[in-house]
Short mmCIF file of N, CA, C and O in Angstrom, two decimals:
data_model
loop_
_atom_site.label_atom_id
_atom_site.label_comp_id
_atom_site.label_asym_id
_atom_site.label_seq_id
_atom_site.Cartn_x
_atom_site.Cartn_y
_atom_site.Cartn_z
N MET A 1 37.46 118.86 127.22
CA MET A 1 37.44 118.32 125.56
C MET A 1 36.82 117.45 125.54
O MET A 1 37.45 115.86 126.63
N THR A 2 35.77 116.54 124.99
CA THR A 2 35.63 115.15 124.44
C THR A 2 36.65 114.58 124.13
O THR A 2 36.94 114.96 122.85
N PRO A 3 37.10 113.56 124.28
CA PRO A 3 37.86 112.81 123.36
C PRO A 3 37.41 112.04 122.12
O PRO A 3 35.83 112.12 122.29
N PRO A 4 38.41 112.22 120.89
CA PRO A 4 37.71 111.65 119.52
C PRO A 4 36.86 110.41 119.62
O PRO A 4 36.40 110.21 118.58
N SER A 5 36.93 109.29 120.89
CA SER A 5 36.43 108.00 120.63
C SER A 5 34.63 108.58 120.98
O SER A 5 34.63 107.45 121.03
N HIS A 6 34.56 109.47 121.96
CA HIS A 6 32.83 109.68 121.97
C HIS A 6 32.23 109.03 120.73
O HIS A 6 32.32 110.39 120.05
N PRO A 7 31.30 108.67 120.60
CA PRO A 7 30.69 108.75 119.81
C PRO A 7 29.53 109.94 119.19
O PRO A 7 29.45 110.09 117.84
N GLY A 8 29.16 110.78 119.85
CA GLY A 8 29.04 112.13 119.23
C GLY A 8 29.50 112.88 118.90
O GLY A 8 29.64 113.88 118.01
N ARG A 9 31.11 112.77 118.70
CA ARG A 9 32.00 113.82 118.25
C ARG A 9 32.24 113.38 116.85
O ARG A 9 32.93 113.46 115.64
N VAL A 10 31.58 111.76 116.12
CA VAL A 10 31.74 111.41 115.12
C VAL A 10 30.47 111.68 114.41
O VAL A 10 31.01 112.11 113.07
N TRP A 11 29.49 112.10 114.44
CA TRP A 11 28.11 112.30 113.29
C TRP A 11 28.40 113.52 112.83
O TRP A 11 28.20 113.43 111.73
N PRO A 12 29.32 115.10 113.44
CA PRO A 12 28.36 115.84 112.85
C PRO A 12 30.21 115.96 111.43
O PRO A 12 29.05 116.14 110.15
N PRO A 13 31.11 115.47 111.64
CA PRO A 13 32.11 115.58 110.30
C PRO A 13 31.52 114.31 109.25
O PRO A 13 31.53 114.89 108.30
N LEU A 14 30.65 113.63 110.06
CA LEU A 14 30.60 112.53 109.02
C LEU A 14 29.29 113.03 108.19
O LEU A 14 29.18 112.92 107.08
N SER A 15 28.16 113.64 108.93
CA SER A 15 27.52 113.82 108.39
C SER A 15 27.78 115.14 107.23
O SER A 15 26.80 115.23 106.11
N ALA A 16 28.27 115.80 107.46
CA ALA A 16 28.84 117.02 106.38
C ALA A 16 29.39 116.06 105.76
O ALA A 16 28.85 116.64 104.18
N SER A 17 30.37 115.25 105.71
CA SER A 17 31.51 114.17 104.54
C SER A 17 29.93 113.68 103.72
O SER A 17 30.50 114.08 102.45
N LEU A 18 29.43 113.21 104.09
CA LEU A 18 28.19 112.44 103.29
C LEU A 18 27.27 113.29 102.58
O LEU A 18 26.86 113.01 101.21
N VAL A 19 26.79 114.29 103.07
CA VAL A 19 26.30 115.57 102.17
C VAL A 19 27.15 115.86 100.80
O VAL A 19 26.57 115.90 99.73
N VAL A 20 28.22 116.29 101.62
CA VAL A 20 29.17 116.90 100.07
C VAL A 20 29.29 115.56 99.32
O VAL A 20 28.92 116.16 98.04
N VAL A 21 29.49 114.59 99.85
CA VAL A 21 29.44 113.26 98.74
C VAL A 21 28.61 113.07 98.12
O VAL A 21 28.23 113.03 96.84
N LEU A 22 27.37 113.12 98.57
CA LEU A 22 25.96 113.26 98.42
C LEU A 22 25.97 114.06 97.06
O LEU A 22 25.21 113.51 95.72
N VAL A 23 25.73 115.11 97.46
CA VAL A 23 25.80 116.32 96.62
C VAL A 23 26.60 116.39 94.76
O VAL A 23 26.18 116.52 94.11
N LEU A 24 27.92 116.00 95.15
CA LEU A 24 28.70 116.16 94.27
C LEU A 24 28.40 114.47 93.36
O LEU A 24 28.62 114.83 92.01
N ALA A 25 27.86 113.61 93.83
CA ALA A 25 27.54 112.54 93.08
C ALA A 25 26.65 112.93 92.34
O ALA A 25 26.60 111.83 91.12
N THR A 26 25.50 113.66 92.85
CA THR A 26 24.52 113.57 92.17
C THR A 26 23.88 114.94 91.50
O THR A 26 24.51 115.03 89.95
N ILE A 27 23.82 115.71 92.04
CA ILE A 27 23.85 117.33 91.46
C ILE A 27 24.59 117.77 90.80
O ILE A 27 24.77 118.39 89.71
N GLY A 28 25.88 118.04 91.32
CA GLY A 28 27.48 117.91 90.58
C GLY A 28 27.57 117.38 89.69
O GLY A 28 28.06 118.07 88.39
N SER A 29 27.72 116.48 89.56
CA SER A 29 28.03 115.76 88.33
C SER A 29 27.18 115.41 87.23
O SER A 29 27.08 115.70 86.22
N PHE A 30 25.90 115.69 87.87
CA PHE A 30 24.83 115.90 86.51
C PHE A 30 25.32 117.09 85.83
O PHE A 30 25.24 117.34 84.42
N ALA A 31 24.95 118.06 86.50
CA ALA A 31 25.40 119.86 85.87
C ALA A 31 26.70 119.55 85.08
O ALA A 31 26.77 120.45 84.34
N VAL A 32 27.63 119.45 85.75
CA VAL A 32 29.09 119.26 84.96
C VAL A 32 29.13 118.75 83.63
O VAL A 32 29.37 118.97 82.51
N THR A 33 28.13 117.17 83.65
CA THR A 33 28.14 116.24 82.79
C THR A 33 27.85 116.91 81.63
O THR A 33 27.68 117.07 80.40
N PHE A 34 26.08 117.60 82.12
CA PHE A 34 25.68 118.57 80.83
C PHE A 34 26.14 119.46 80.46
O PHE A 34 26.00 119.42 79.26
N GLY A 35 26.66 120.15 81.00
CA GLY A 35 27.29 121.62 80.78
C GLY A 35 28.62 121.13 79.59
O GLY A 35 28.79 121.47 78.64
N LEU A 36 29.26 120.09 80.35
CA LEU A 36 30.54 119.57 79.08
C LEU A 36 30.07 119.38 77.95
O LEU A 36 30.83 119.27 76.92
N MET A 37 29.36 118.41 78.08
CA MET A 37 29.31 117.35 77.15
C MET A 37 28.18 117.90 76.12
O MET A 37 28.39 117.96 75.05
N THR A 38 27.24 118.82 76.50
CA THR A 38 26.44 119.79 75.67
C THR A 38 27.66 120.44 74.48
O THR A 38 27.16 120.69 73.87
N SER A 39 28.50 121.14 75.07
CA SER A 39 29.27 122.35 74.85
C SER A 39 30.25 121.21 73.88
O SER A 39 30.69 121.47 72.46
N CYS A 40 30.95 120.05 74.56
CA CYS A 40 31.71 119.26 73.79
C CYS A 40 31.24 118.74 72.11
O CYS A 40 31.34 118.76 71.20
N THR A 41 29.59 118.19 72.34
CA THR A 41 29.29 117.67 71.36
C THR A 41 28.33 118.76 70.38
O THR A 41 28.39 118.67 69.06
N THR A 42 28.40 119.99 70.81
CA THR A 42 27.44 120.70 69.71
C THR A 42 29.06 121.53 69.08
O THR A 42 28.98 121.71 67.99
N THR A 43 30.49 121.64 69.76
CA THR A 43 31.28 122.17 69.33
C THR A 43 32.13 121.16 68.41
O THR A 43 32.68 121.70 67.14
N PHE A 44 32.01 119.88 68.22
CA PHE A 44 32.73 119.01 67.68
C PHE A 44 31.57 118.05 66.85
O PHE A 44 32.04 117.19 65.73
N SER A 45 30.39 118.41 66.78
CA SER A 45 28.94 118.18 65.78
C SER A 45 29.22 116.41 65.80
O SER A 45 29.30 115.84 64.90
N CYS A 46 29.46 116.13 67.11
CA CYS A 46 29.33 114.64 67.31
C CYS A 46 28.66 114.35 68.61
O CYS A 46 28.26 114.91 69.44
N THR A 47 28.76 112.49 68.84
CA THR A 47 27.83 112.21 70.18
C THR A 47 29.40 112.08 70.70
O THR A 47 30.30 112.27 70.99
N ALA A 48 28.86 111.53 72.14
CA ALA A 48 29.82 111.16 73.29
C ALA A 48 30.91 110.16 72.86
O ALA A 48 31.98 110.16 73.30
N THR A 49 30.40 109.76 71.88
CA THR A 49 31.14 108.38 71.81
C THR A 49 31.96 108.42 70.28
O THR A 49 32.95 107.41 69.91
N SER A 50 31.19 109.25 69.40
CA SER A 50 31.70 109.23 68.19
C SER A 50 33.26 109.82 67.69
O SER A 50 33.65 109.60 66.80
N CYS A 51 33.32 110.74 68.63
CA CYS A 51 34.60 111.56 68.18
C CYS A 51 35.36 111.70 69.13
O CYS A 51 34.91 111.64 70.12
N SER A 52 36.74 111.59 69.43
CA SER A 52 37.57 111.52 69.90
C SER A 52 37.22 112.75 71.41
O SER A 52 37.40 111.91 72.56
N PRO A 53 37.77 113.69 70.74
CA PRO A 53 37.61 114.78 72.32
C PRO A 53 36.23 114.53 73.27
O PRO A 53 36.28 114.37 74.44
N CYS A 54 35.18 114.68 72.68
CA CYS A 54 34.06 113.99 73.54
C CYS A 54 34.00 112.54 74.17
O CYS A 54 33.43 112.61 75.33
N ALA A 55 34.43 111.77 73.82
CA ALA A 55 34.72 110.16 74.36
C ALA A 55 35.54 110.37 75.36
O ALA A 55 35.71 110.25 76.46
N THR A 56 36.73 111.52 75.26
CA THR A 56 37.67 111.39 76.52
C THR A 56 37.04 112.30 77.20
O THR A 56 36.84 112.02 78.47
N THR A 57 36.13 113.15 76.78
CA THR A 57 35.42 113.92 78.35
C THR A 57 34.45 113.11 78.93
O THR A 57 34.46 113.36 80.25
N ASN A 58 33.70 112.41 78.37
CA ASN A 58 32.75 111.44 78.75
C ASN A 58 33.44 110.27 79.58
O ASN A 58 33.19 110.67 80.81
N ALA A 59 34.54 110.19 79.57
CA ALA A 59 35.42 109.26 79.87
C ALA A 59 35.97 109.43 81.70
O ALA A 59 35.64 108.91 82.62
N TRP A 60 36.33 110.90 81.48
CA TRP A 60 36.78 111.47 82.31
C TRP A 60 35.05 111.82 83.62
O TRP A 60 35.86 111.70 84.68
N LEU A 61 34.42 112.27 83.07
CA LEU A 61 33.28 112.85 84.06
C LEU A 61 32.77 111.15 84.41
O LEU A 61 32.18 111.30 85.58
N THR A 62 32.67 110.04 83.59
CA THR A 62 32.27 108.72 84.10
C THR A 62 33.43 108.73 85.23
O THR A 62 32.74 107.79 86.64
N ALA A 63 34.63 108.65 85.61
CA ALA A 63 35.67 108.25 86.01
C ALA A 63 35.44 109.05 87.55
O ALA A 63 35.38 108.47 88.39
N GLY A 64 34.89 109.99 87.18
CA GLY A 64 34.95 110.86 88.41
C GLY A 64 33.37 110.71 88.92
O GLY A 64 33.46 110.49 90.27
N TRP A 65 32.30 110.17 88.78
CA TRP A 65 31.19 109.86 88.92
C TRP A 65 31.26 108.30 89.84
O TRP A 65 30.58 108.19 90.81
N ILE A 66 31.95 107.55 89.01
CA ILE A 66 32.72 106.33 90.05
C ILE A 66 33.35 106.46 90.88
O ILE A 66 33.00 105.91 92.29
N GLY A 67 34.26 107.31 90.94
CA GLY A 67 35.37 107.59 92.36
C GLY A 67 33.97 108.15 93.28
O GLY A 67 34.33 108.03 94.32
N GLN A 68 32.94 109.33 92.61
CA GLN A 68 32.18 109.71 93.96
C GLN A 68 31.36 108.51 94.45
O GLN A 68 30.79 108.77 95.65
N GLY A 69 31.46 107.60 93.79
CA GLY A 69 30.41 106.57 94.28
C GLY A 69 30.85 105.48 95.09
O GLY A 69 30.59 105.17 96.15
N ALA A 70 32.11 105.76 94.79
CA ALA A 70 33.05 104.90 95.63
C ALA A 70 33.10 105.80 97.06
O ALA A 70 33.32 104.59 98.13
N LEU A 71 33.26 106.97 97.21
CA LEU A 71 33.55 107.69 98.14
C LEU A 71 32.34 107.41 98.95
O LEU A 71 32.37 107.39 100.31
N LEU A 72 31.01 107.13 98.03
CA LEU A 72 29.38 107.13 99.02
C LEU A 72 29.91 105.82 99.84
O LEU A 72 29.17 105.94 100.76
N LEU A 73 30.13 105.07 99.15
CA LEU A 73 30.10 103.39 99.75
C LEU A 73 30.88 103.79 101.15
O LEU A 73 30.45 103.14 101.87
N VAL A 74 32.19 104.43 100.66
CA VAL A 74 33.20 104.18 101.89
C VAL A 74 32.37 105.18 103.07
O VAL A 74 32.51 104.57 104.35
N GLY A 75 31.79 106.34 102.98
CA GLY A 75 30.74 107.07 103.80
C GLY A 75 29.68 106.28 104.74
O GLY A 75 29.64 105.90 105.54
N VAL A 76 29.43 105.90 103.98
CA VAL A 76 28.03 104.37 104.16
C VAL A 76 28.66 103.40 105.02
O VAL A 76 28.26 103.12 106.37
N ALA A 77 29.94 102.77 104.83
CA ALA A 77 30.71 101.72 105.78
C ALA A 77 30.78 102.52 107.48
O ALA A 77 30.50 101.92 108.34
N LEU A 78 31.76 103.76 106.96
CA LEU A 78 32.37 104.64 108.21
C LEU A 78 30.56 104.64 109.49
O LEU A 78 30.95 104.81 110.25
N ALA A 79 29.46 105.06 108.66
CA ALA A 79 28.30 105.50 109.27
C ALA A 79 27.88 104.15 109.62
O ALA A 79 27.35 103.67 111.41
N VAL A 80 28.15 103.07 109.12
CA VAL A 80 27.76 101.46 109.71
C VAL A 80 28.84 101.42 111.18
O VAL A 80 28.23 101.24 112.20
N LEU A 81 29.96 101.56 110.55
CA LEU A 81 30.93 101.69 112.09
C LEU A 81 30.68 102.69 113.02
O LEU A 81 30.73 102.24 114.45
N ALA A 82 30.18 103.55 112.99
CA ALA A 82 29.73 104.77 113.82
C ALA A 82 28.58 104.23 114.50
O ALA A 82 28.35 103.92 115.61
N VAL A 83 27.33 103.24 114.06
CA VAL A 83 26.15 102.98 114.24
C VAL A 83 27.00 101.92 115.60
O VAL A 83 26.26 101.75 116.56
N ARG A 84 27.47 101.14 115.39
CA ARG A 84 27.91 100.26 115.72
C ARG A 84 29.01 100.37 117.03
O ARG A 84 29.90 99.34 117.99
N ARG A 85 29.45 101.81 117.02
CA ARG A 85 30.21 102.19 117.93
C ARG A 85 31.35 101.48 118.05
O ARG A 85 32.57 101.46 118.83
N ALA A 86 32.40 101.20 116.65
CA ALA A 86 33.58 100.43 116.40
C ALA A 86 34.35 101.72 115.89
O ALA A 86 34.41 102.44 114.92
N ARG A 87 35.63 101.25 116.10
CA ARG A 87 36.75 102.23 115.83
C ARG A 87 36.51 103.76 115.55
O ARG A 87 36.49 104.18 114.32
N LEU A 88 36.11 104.22 116.30
CA LEU A 88 34.93 105.52 116.60
C LEU A 88 36.50 106.78 116.15
O LEU A 88 36.09 107.95 115.38
N ARG A 89 37.94 106.25 116.71
CA ARG A 89 38.73 107.50 116.17
C ARG A 89 38.85 107.19 114.57
O ARG A 89 39.01 108.05 114.17
N GLY A 90 39.21 106.07 114.05
CA GLY A 90 39.19 106.18 112.82
C GLY A 90 38.11 106.44 111.87
O GLY A 90 38.54 106.97 110.79
N VAL A 91 37.00 106.27 112.50
CA VAL A 91 35.63 107.02 111.80
C VAL A 91 35.81 108.04 111.28
O VAL A 91 35.78 108.54 110.73
N ARG A 92 36.40 108.72 113.04
CA ARG A 92 35.96 110.46 112.78
C ARG A 92 37.52 110.91 111.91
O ARG A 92 37.06 111.66 110.75
N ALA A 93 38.48 110.11 111.85
CA ALA A 93 39.60 110.75 111.11
C ALA A 93 38.90 110.43 109.77
O ALA A 93 39.07 111.34 108.46
N GLY A 94 38.34 109.41 109.15
CA GLY A 94 37.69 109.13 107.64
C GLY A 94 36.68 109.84 107.54
O GLY A 94 36.82 110.57 106.32
N ALA A 95 35.90 110.27 108.23
CA ALA A 95 34.82 111.20 107.74
C ALA A 95 35.43 112.72 107.28
O ALA A 95 34.86 113.57 107.13
N THR A 96 36.26 112.86 108.62
CA THR A 96 37.39 114.35 107.92
C THR A 96 37.63 114.76 107.02
O THR A 96 37.83 115.64 106.04
N LEU A 97 38.39 113.37 106.50
CA LEU A 97 39.18 113.49 105.12
C LEU A 97 38.32 113.18 103.87
O LEU A 97 38.45 113.46 102.99
N LEU A 98 36.76 112.28 103.99
CA LEU A 98 35.79 111.97 103.23
C LEU A 98 35.06 113.41 102.30
O LEU A 98 35.37 113.44 101.20
N GLY A 99 35.25 114.44 102.79
CA GLY A 99 34.48 115.36 102.25
C GLY A 99 35.66 116.47 101.03
O GLY A 99 34.86 116.44 100.05
N PRO A 100 36.77 116.91 102.16
CA PRO A 100 37.76 117.30 100.94
C PRO A 100 37.90 116.09 100.17
O PRO A 100 38.39 116.69 99.03
N LEU A 101 38.36 115.26 99.97
CA LEU A 101 38.65 114.07 99.01
C LEU A 101 37.38 113.91 98.15
O LEU A 101 38.25 114.53 96.52
N ALA A 102 36.23 114.09 98.05
CA ALA A 102 35.25 114.20 97.57
C ALA A 102 35.28 115.18 96.76
O ALA A 102 35.39 115.32 95.32
N ILE A 103 35.65 116.50 96.91
CA ILE A 103 35.72 118.05 96.47
C ILE A 103 37.35 118.04 95.48
O ILE A 103 36.78 118.59 94.59
N ALA A 104 38.42 117.20 96.09
CA ALA A 104 39.39 117.22 95.21
C ALA A 104 38.91 116.24 93.96
O ALA A 104 39.70 116.67 92.66
N LEU A 105 38.66 114.96 94.45
CA LEU A 105 37.95 114.30 93.37
C LEU A 105 37.23 114.78 91.96
O LEU A 105 37.62 114.72 90.61
N PHE A 106 36.21 115.75 92.47
CA PHE A 106 35.45 116.63 91.61
C PHE A 106 35.73 117.17 90.67
O PHE A 106 36.40 117.87 89.63
N VAL A 107 36.94 118.26 91.38
CA VAL A 107 37.70 119.61 90.66
C VAL A 107 38.59 118.57 89.83
O VAL A 107 38.41 119.19 88.44
N VAL A 108 39.06 117.59 90.09
CA VAL A 108 40.68 116.91 89.09
C VAL A 108 39.80 116.39 88.24
O VAL A 108 40.07 116.86 86.83
N THR A 109 38.85 115.80 88.27
CA THR A 109 38.10 114.96 86.80
C THR A 109 37.57 116.03 86.47
O THR A 109 37.32 115.96 84.92
N THR A 110 36.81 117.24 86.69
CA THR A 110 36.09 118.13 85.91
C THR A 110 37.10 119.05 85.58
O THR A 110 37.29 119.11 84.11
N ALA A 111 38.21 119.10 85.96
CA ALA A 111 39.33 119.96 84.89
C ALA A 111 39.76 119.28 83.83
O ALA A 111 40.16 119.36 82.65
N LEU A 112 40.21 118.11 83.98
CA LEU A 112 40.86 116.79 83.03
C LEU A 112 39.82 116.80 82.01
O LEU A 112 40.07 116.57 80.80
N ALA A 113 38.26 116.78 82.25
CA ALA A 113 37.19 116.54 81.34
C ALA A 113 37.43 117.81 80.45
O ALA A 113 37.14 117.85 79.50
N ALA A 114 37.47 119.15 81.06
CA ALA A 114 36.89 120.14 80.40
C ALA A 114 38.42 119.95 79.61
O ALA A 114 38.16 121.07 78.21
N ARG A 115 39.81 120.08 79.96
CA ARG A 115 41.02 120.36 79.28
C ARG A 115 40.67 119.31 77.77
O ARG A 115 41.15 119.51 77.11
N SER A 116 40.08 118.23 78.21
CA SER A 116 40.15 116.93 77.24
C SER A 116 39.39 117.42 75.95
O SER A 116 39.38 116.53 74.90
N SER A 117 38.53 118.68 76.04
CA SER A 117 37.82 118.71 74.81
C SER A 117 38.52 119.76 73.60
O SER A 117 39.19 120.65 74.49
#
């Protein structure tokens, strides 16, 4: 078995995690925001900022998007460390956690946004 400090063992989980975060931060966030905010503004006949339910929904969706952006920055930092072959065990551990964290953040903020309207 190849030890976790081997550079080739870092890239598969890091690449997969970066793809998950990137998709959730872009396509996923856009789709959820479009769906929830369209529903909210139609139901309450207001804009995202003019009434409480839609403003709260928008705030949760924005928080989720910002969180995904932060996770994407963490992923880029892990990629830089991997390229430099620095702290490969930590990079692999971080890469393994990054994808599930992005999914959990997406689910939680989407659920909170949906419940707020």
